[in-house]
């Protein structure tokens, strides 16, 4: 398996194909077996700058899409602590309000966060924790805006947001 990982990395450099896919094709094993072998191979870190994985290509496409946007971008997520996030045009968000309850699963946050509504299929880049199980798309969903990831346009976001009407932190009982 270690040799197959090295071969896959070498072929990825030559062909421009994802090394994980090449190893899975060569060995017939799944991603859960092949990906760790490729990532732990010495060539992977040594020659990482010479090839791109599918994840790298996706990130490049998203960066290009964001760079092409003329106006401000806001990054949103379904819950304040969710690692999945998506970019929307500032003009595509509405219903600005402060809340400690998230959209979707109604997760209670540790304090009040800025929330807005967006169309579930209107994102420029990224992905959200949303399945469209409750109805056909597109529809409005409630999302959270955190300062992290929005530093560049935070001043504009604050100007668009309503004044805080409730204490930011919840009182402990």
mmCIF file of C-alpha atoms in Angstrom:
data_model
loop_
_atom_site.group_PDB
_atom_site.id
_atom_site.type_symbol
_atom_site.label_atom_id
_atom_site.label_comp_id
_atom_site.label_asym_id
_atom_site.label_seq_id
_atom_site.Cartn_x
_atom_site.Cartn_y
_atom_site.Cartn_z
ATOM 1 C CA UNK A 1 0.000 0.000 0.000
ATOM 2 C CA UNK A 2 2.876 2.343 0.768
ATOM 3 C CA UNK A 3 4.352 1.782 -2.706
ATOM 4 C CA UNK A 4 0.943 2.324 -4.304
ATOM 5 C CA UNK A 5 0.671 5.640 -2.449
ATOM 6 C CA UNK A 6 4.057 6.771 -3.776
ATOM 7 C CA UNK A 7 3.090 5.717 -7.322
ATOM 8 C CA UNK A 8 -0.226 7.587 -7.040
ATOM 9 C CA UNK A 9 1.555 10.767 -5.959
ATOM 10 C CA UNK A 10 4.055 10.493 -8.836
ATOM 11 C CA UNK A 11 1.241 9.922 -11.361
ATOM 12 C CA UNK A 12 -0.727 12.850 -9.881
ATOM 13 C CA UNK A 13 2.245 15.131 -10.505
ATOM 14 C CA UNK A 14 2.520 13.914 -14.121
ATOM 15 C CA UNK A 15 -1.185 13.868 -14.991
ATOM 16 C CA UNK A 16 -2.785 16.517 -12.778
ATOM 17 C CA UNK A 17 -5.271 13.980 -11.384
ATOM 18 C CA UNK A 18 -6.097 13.694 -7.665
ATOM 19 C CA UNK A 19 -3.638 11.259 -5.977
ATOM 20 C CA UNK A 20 -6.382 9.861 -3.745
ATOM 21 C CA UNK A 21 -8.478 8.914 -6.801
ATOM 22 C CA UNK A 22 -5.464 7.370 -8.523
ATOM 23 C CA UNK A 23 -4.664 5.191 -5.521
ATOM 24 C CA UNK A 24 -8.270 4.071 -5.112
ATOM 25 C CA UNK A 25 -8.377 3.079 -8.795
ATOM 26 C CA UNK A 26 -5.052 1.224 -8.586
ATOM 27 C CA UNK A 27 -5.789 -0.713 -5.404
ATOM 28 C CA UNK A 28 -9.558 -1.094 -5.505
ATOM 29 C CA UNK A 29 -9.708 0.054 -1.868
ATOM 30 C CA UNK A 30 -11.971 2.811 -0.554
ATOM 31 C CA UNK A 31 -11.060 6.288 0.573
ATOM 32 C CA UNK A 32 -10.908 5.319 4.243
ATOM 33 C CA UNK A 33 -7.942 3.045 3.423
ATOM 34 C CA UNK A 34 -6.208 4.996 0.634
ATOM 35 C CA UNK A 35 -6.378 8.577 1.917
ATOM 36 C CA UNK A 36 -4.307 7.956 5.094
ATOM 37 C CA UNK A 37 -1.662 6.027 3.126
ATOM 38 C CA UNK A 38 -1.291 8.874 0.626
ATOM 39 C CA UNK A 39 -1.269 11.589 3.314
ATOM 40 C CA UNK A 40 1.348 9.767 5.420
ATOM 41 C CA UNK A 41 3.664 9.025 2.506
ATOM 42 C CA UNK A 42 6.874 11.154 2.585
ATOM 43 C CA UNK A 43 6.245 12.327 -1.012
ATOM 44 C CA UNK A 44 2.920 13.868 0.012
ATOM 45 C CA UNK A 45 4.439 16.671 2.081
ATOM 46 C CA UNK A 46 7.663 16.908 0.022
ATOM 47 C CA UNK A 47 5.916 17.312 -3.322
ATOM 48 C CA UNK A 48 2.626 18.822 -2.154
ATOM 49 C CA UNK A 49 3.182 21.994 -4.173
ATOM 50 C CA UNK A 50 3.390 19.986 -7.434
ATOM 51 C CA UNK A 51 -0.139 18.512 -7.481
ATOM 52 C CA UNK A 52 -3.689 19.400 -6.487
ATOM 53 C CA UNK A 53 -6.334 17.326 -4.767
ATOM 54 C CA UNK A 54 -10.053 17.644 -5.481
ATOM 55 C CA UNK A 55 -10.338 19.693 -2.290
ATOM 56 C CA UNK A 56 -7.647 22.095 -3.560
ATOM 57 C CA UNK A 57 -9.477 22.515 -6.875
ATOM 58 C CA UNK A 58 -12.764 23.212 -5.100
ATOM 59 C CA UNK A 59 -11.085 25.816 -2.874
ATOM 60 C CA UNK A 60 -9.533 27.461 -5.965
ATOM 61 C CA UNK A 61 -12.946 27.642 -7.690
ATOM 62 C CA UNK A 62 -14.527 29.203 -4.598
ATOM 63 C CA UNK A 63 -11.719 31.755 -4.257
ATOM 64 C CA UNK A 64 -12.115 32.706 -7.917
ATOM 65 C CA UNK A 65 -15.884 33.102 -7.488
ATOM 66 C CA UNK A 66 -15.396 35.317 -4.432
ATOM 67 C CA UNK A 67 -12.734 37.412 -6.167
ATOM 68 C CA UNK A 68 -15.127 38.030 -9.070
ATOM 69 C CA UNK A 69 -17.795 39.492 -6.763
ATOM 70 C CA UNK A 70 -17.877 43.290 -7.006
ATOM 71 C CA UNK A 71 -19.488 44.034 -3.640
ATOM 72 C CA UNK A 72 -19.214 43.022 0.000
ATOM 73 C CA UNK A 73 -19.490 39.355 0.973
ATOM 74 C CA UNK A 74 -20.818 37.982 4.251
ATOM 75 C CA UNK A 75 -19.956 34.509 5.574
ATOM 76 C CA UNK A 76 -22.814 32.774 7.393
ATOM 77 C CA UNK A 77 -23.370 29.485 9.196
ATOM 78 C CA UNK A 78 -26.463 27.724 10.563
ATOM 79 C CA UNK A 79 -25.243 27.705 14.182
ATOM 80 C CA UNK A 80 -22.651 29.964 15.778
ATOM 81 C CA UNK A 81 -20.268 27.022 16.310
ATOM 82 C CA UNK A 82 -20.768 25.198 13.008
ATOM 83 C CA UNK A 83 -17.637 24.638 10.899
ATOM 84 C CA UNK A 84 -19.659 24.641 7.662
ATOM 85 C CA UNK A 85 -20.143 28.127 6.290
ATOM 86 C CA UNK A 86 -21.140 29.810 3.045
ATOM 87 C CA UNK A 87 -20.605 33.179 1.395
ATOM 88 C CA UNK A 88 -23.522 35.397 0.327
ATOM 89 C CA UNK A 89 -23.674 38.857 -1.173
ATOM 90 C CA UNK A 90 -24.472 41.419 1.517
ATOM 91 C CA UNK A 91 -27.451 42.515 -0.585
ATOM 92 C CA UNK A 92 -28.888 38.968 -0.584
ATOM 93 C CA UNK A 93 -29.399 38.782 3.182
ATOM 94 C CA UNK A 94 -32.490 40.133 4.935
ATOM 95 C CA UNK A 95 -34.340 40.064 8.240
ATOM 96 C CA UNK A 96 -31.422 41.200 10.393
ATOM 97 C CA UNK A 97 -31.983 40.449 14.101
ATOM 98 C CA UNK A 98 -30.199 39.354 17.286
ATOM 99 C CA UNK A 99 -31.065 35.935 18.649
ATOM 100 C CA UNK A 100 -29.675 33.121 20.765
ATOM 101 C CA UNK A 101 -31.673 30.478 18.862
ATOM 102 C CA UNK A 102 -30.286 29.189 15.567
ATOM 103 C CA UNK A 103 -32.134 28.256 12.428
ATOM 104 C CA UNK A 104 -32.724 24.629 11.507
ATOM 105 C CA UNK A 105 -32.328 22.555 14.668
ATOM 106 C CA UNK A 106 -33.151 25.506 16.971
ATOM 107 C CA UNK A 107 -29.792 25.191 18.758
ATOM 108 C CA UNK A 108 -29.427 27.565 21.734
ATOM 109 C CA UNK A 109 -26.230 29.609 21.588
ATOM 110 C CA UNK A 110 -24.081 30.752 24.488
ATOM 111 C CA UNK A 111 -25.100 34.382 23.798
ATOM 112 C CA UNK A 112 -27.014 36.512 21.320
ATOM 113 C CA UNK A 113 -25.621 36.526 17.775
ATOM 114 C CA UNK A 114 -26.594 38.414 14.670
ATOM 115 C CA UNK A 115 -28.941 36.333 12.493
ATOM 116 C CA UNK A 116 -30.321 36.905 9.001
ATOM 117 C CA UNK A 117 -32.366 35.071 6.404
ATOM 118 C CA UNK A 118 -30.960 33.880 3.073
ATOM 119 C CA UNK A 119 -32.165 31.713 0.211
ATOM 120 C CA UNK A 120 -30.826 28.192 0.681
ATOM 121 C CA UNK A 121 -29.509 28.019 -2.895
ATOM 122 C CA UNK A 122 -28.163 31.586 -3.188
ATOM 123 C CA UNK A 123 -24.654 31.036 -1.856
ATOM 124 C CA UNK A 124 -21.597 32.083 -3.849
ATOM 125 C CA UNK A 125 -19.235 29.608 -2.176
ATOM 126 C CA UNK A 126 -19.144 27.125 0.687
ATOM 127 C CA UNK A 127 -21.900 24.972 2.094
ATOM 128 C CA UNK A 128 -24.361 25.085 4.951
ATOM 129 C CA UNK A 129 -25.877 22.501 7.275
ATOM 130 C CA UNK A 130 -29.171 22.368 5.377
ATOM 131 C CA UNK A 131 -30.868 19.452 3.623
ATOM 132 C CA UNK A 132 -34.102 20.879 2.083
ATOM 133 C CA UNK A 133 -35.962 17.906 3.650
ATOM 134 C CA UNK A 134 -38.869 20.063 4.822
ATOM 135 C CA UNK A 135 -39.756 21.357 1.367
ATOM 136 C CA UNK A 136 -38.573 21.890 -2.177
ATOM 137 C CA UNK A 137 -35.869 24.521 -2.706
ATOM 138 C CA UNK A 138 -35.383 27.382 -2.816
ATOM 139 C CA UNK A 139 -36.656 28.708 0.499
ATOM 140 C CA UNK A 140 -35.534 31.146 3.179
ATOM 141 C CA UNK A 141 -33.405 29.812 6.002
ATOM 142 C CA UNK A 142 -32.186 31.441 9.191
ATOM 143 C CA UNK A 143 -28.405 31.717 9.481
ATOM 144 C CA UNK A 144 -25.924 33.191 11.939
ATOM 145 C CA UNK A 145 -23.286 35.814 11.219
ATOM 146 C CA UNK A 146 -20.177 35.725 13.371
ATOM 147 C CA UNK A 147 -17.365 38.249 13.365
ATOM 148 C CA UNK A 148 -14.881 35.474 12.618
ATOM 149 C CA UNK A 149 -14.512 35.214 8.867
ATOM 150 C CA UNK A 150 -16.230 38.563 8.299
ATOM 151 C CA UNK A 151 -13.456 40.869 9.518
ATOM 152 C CA UNK A 152 -13.042 42.566 6.118
ATOM 153 C CA UNK A 153 -16.667 43.760 5.916
ATOM 154 C CA UNK A 154 -17.579 43.762 9.621
ATOM 155 C CA UNK A 155 -18.043 47.534 9.725
ATOM 156 C CA UNK A 156 -20.634 47.330 6.901
ATOM 157 C CA UNK A 157 -22.347 44.395 8.604
ATOM 158 C CA UNK A 158 -22.615 46.363 11.855
ATOM 159 C CA UNK A 159 -24.120 49.298 9.968
ATOM 160 C CA UNK A 160 -26.743 47.050 8.350
ATOM 161 C CA UNK A 161 -27.598 45.300 11.629
ATOM 162 C CA UNK A 162 -30.178 46.627 14.075
ATOM 163 C CA UNK A 163 -29.095 47.885 17.472
ATOM 164 C CA UNK A 164 -28.772 45.195 20.108
ATOM 165 C CA UNK A 165 -32.141 44.997 21.871
ATOM 166 C CA UNK A 166 -31.215 42.286 24.373
ATOM 167 C CA UNK A 167 -28.139 41.621 26.472
ATOM 168 C CA UNK A 168 -25.455 39.920 24.410
ATOM 169 C CA UNK A 169 -24.722 37.304 27.076
ATOM 170 C CA UNK A 170 -27.426 35.202 28.682
ATOM 171 C CA UNK A 171 -27.727 35.347 32.439
ATOM 172 C CA UNK A 172 -26.780 32.187 34.293
ATOM 173 C CA UNK A 173 -29.484 30.652 36.458
#
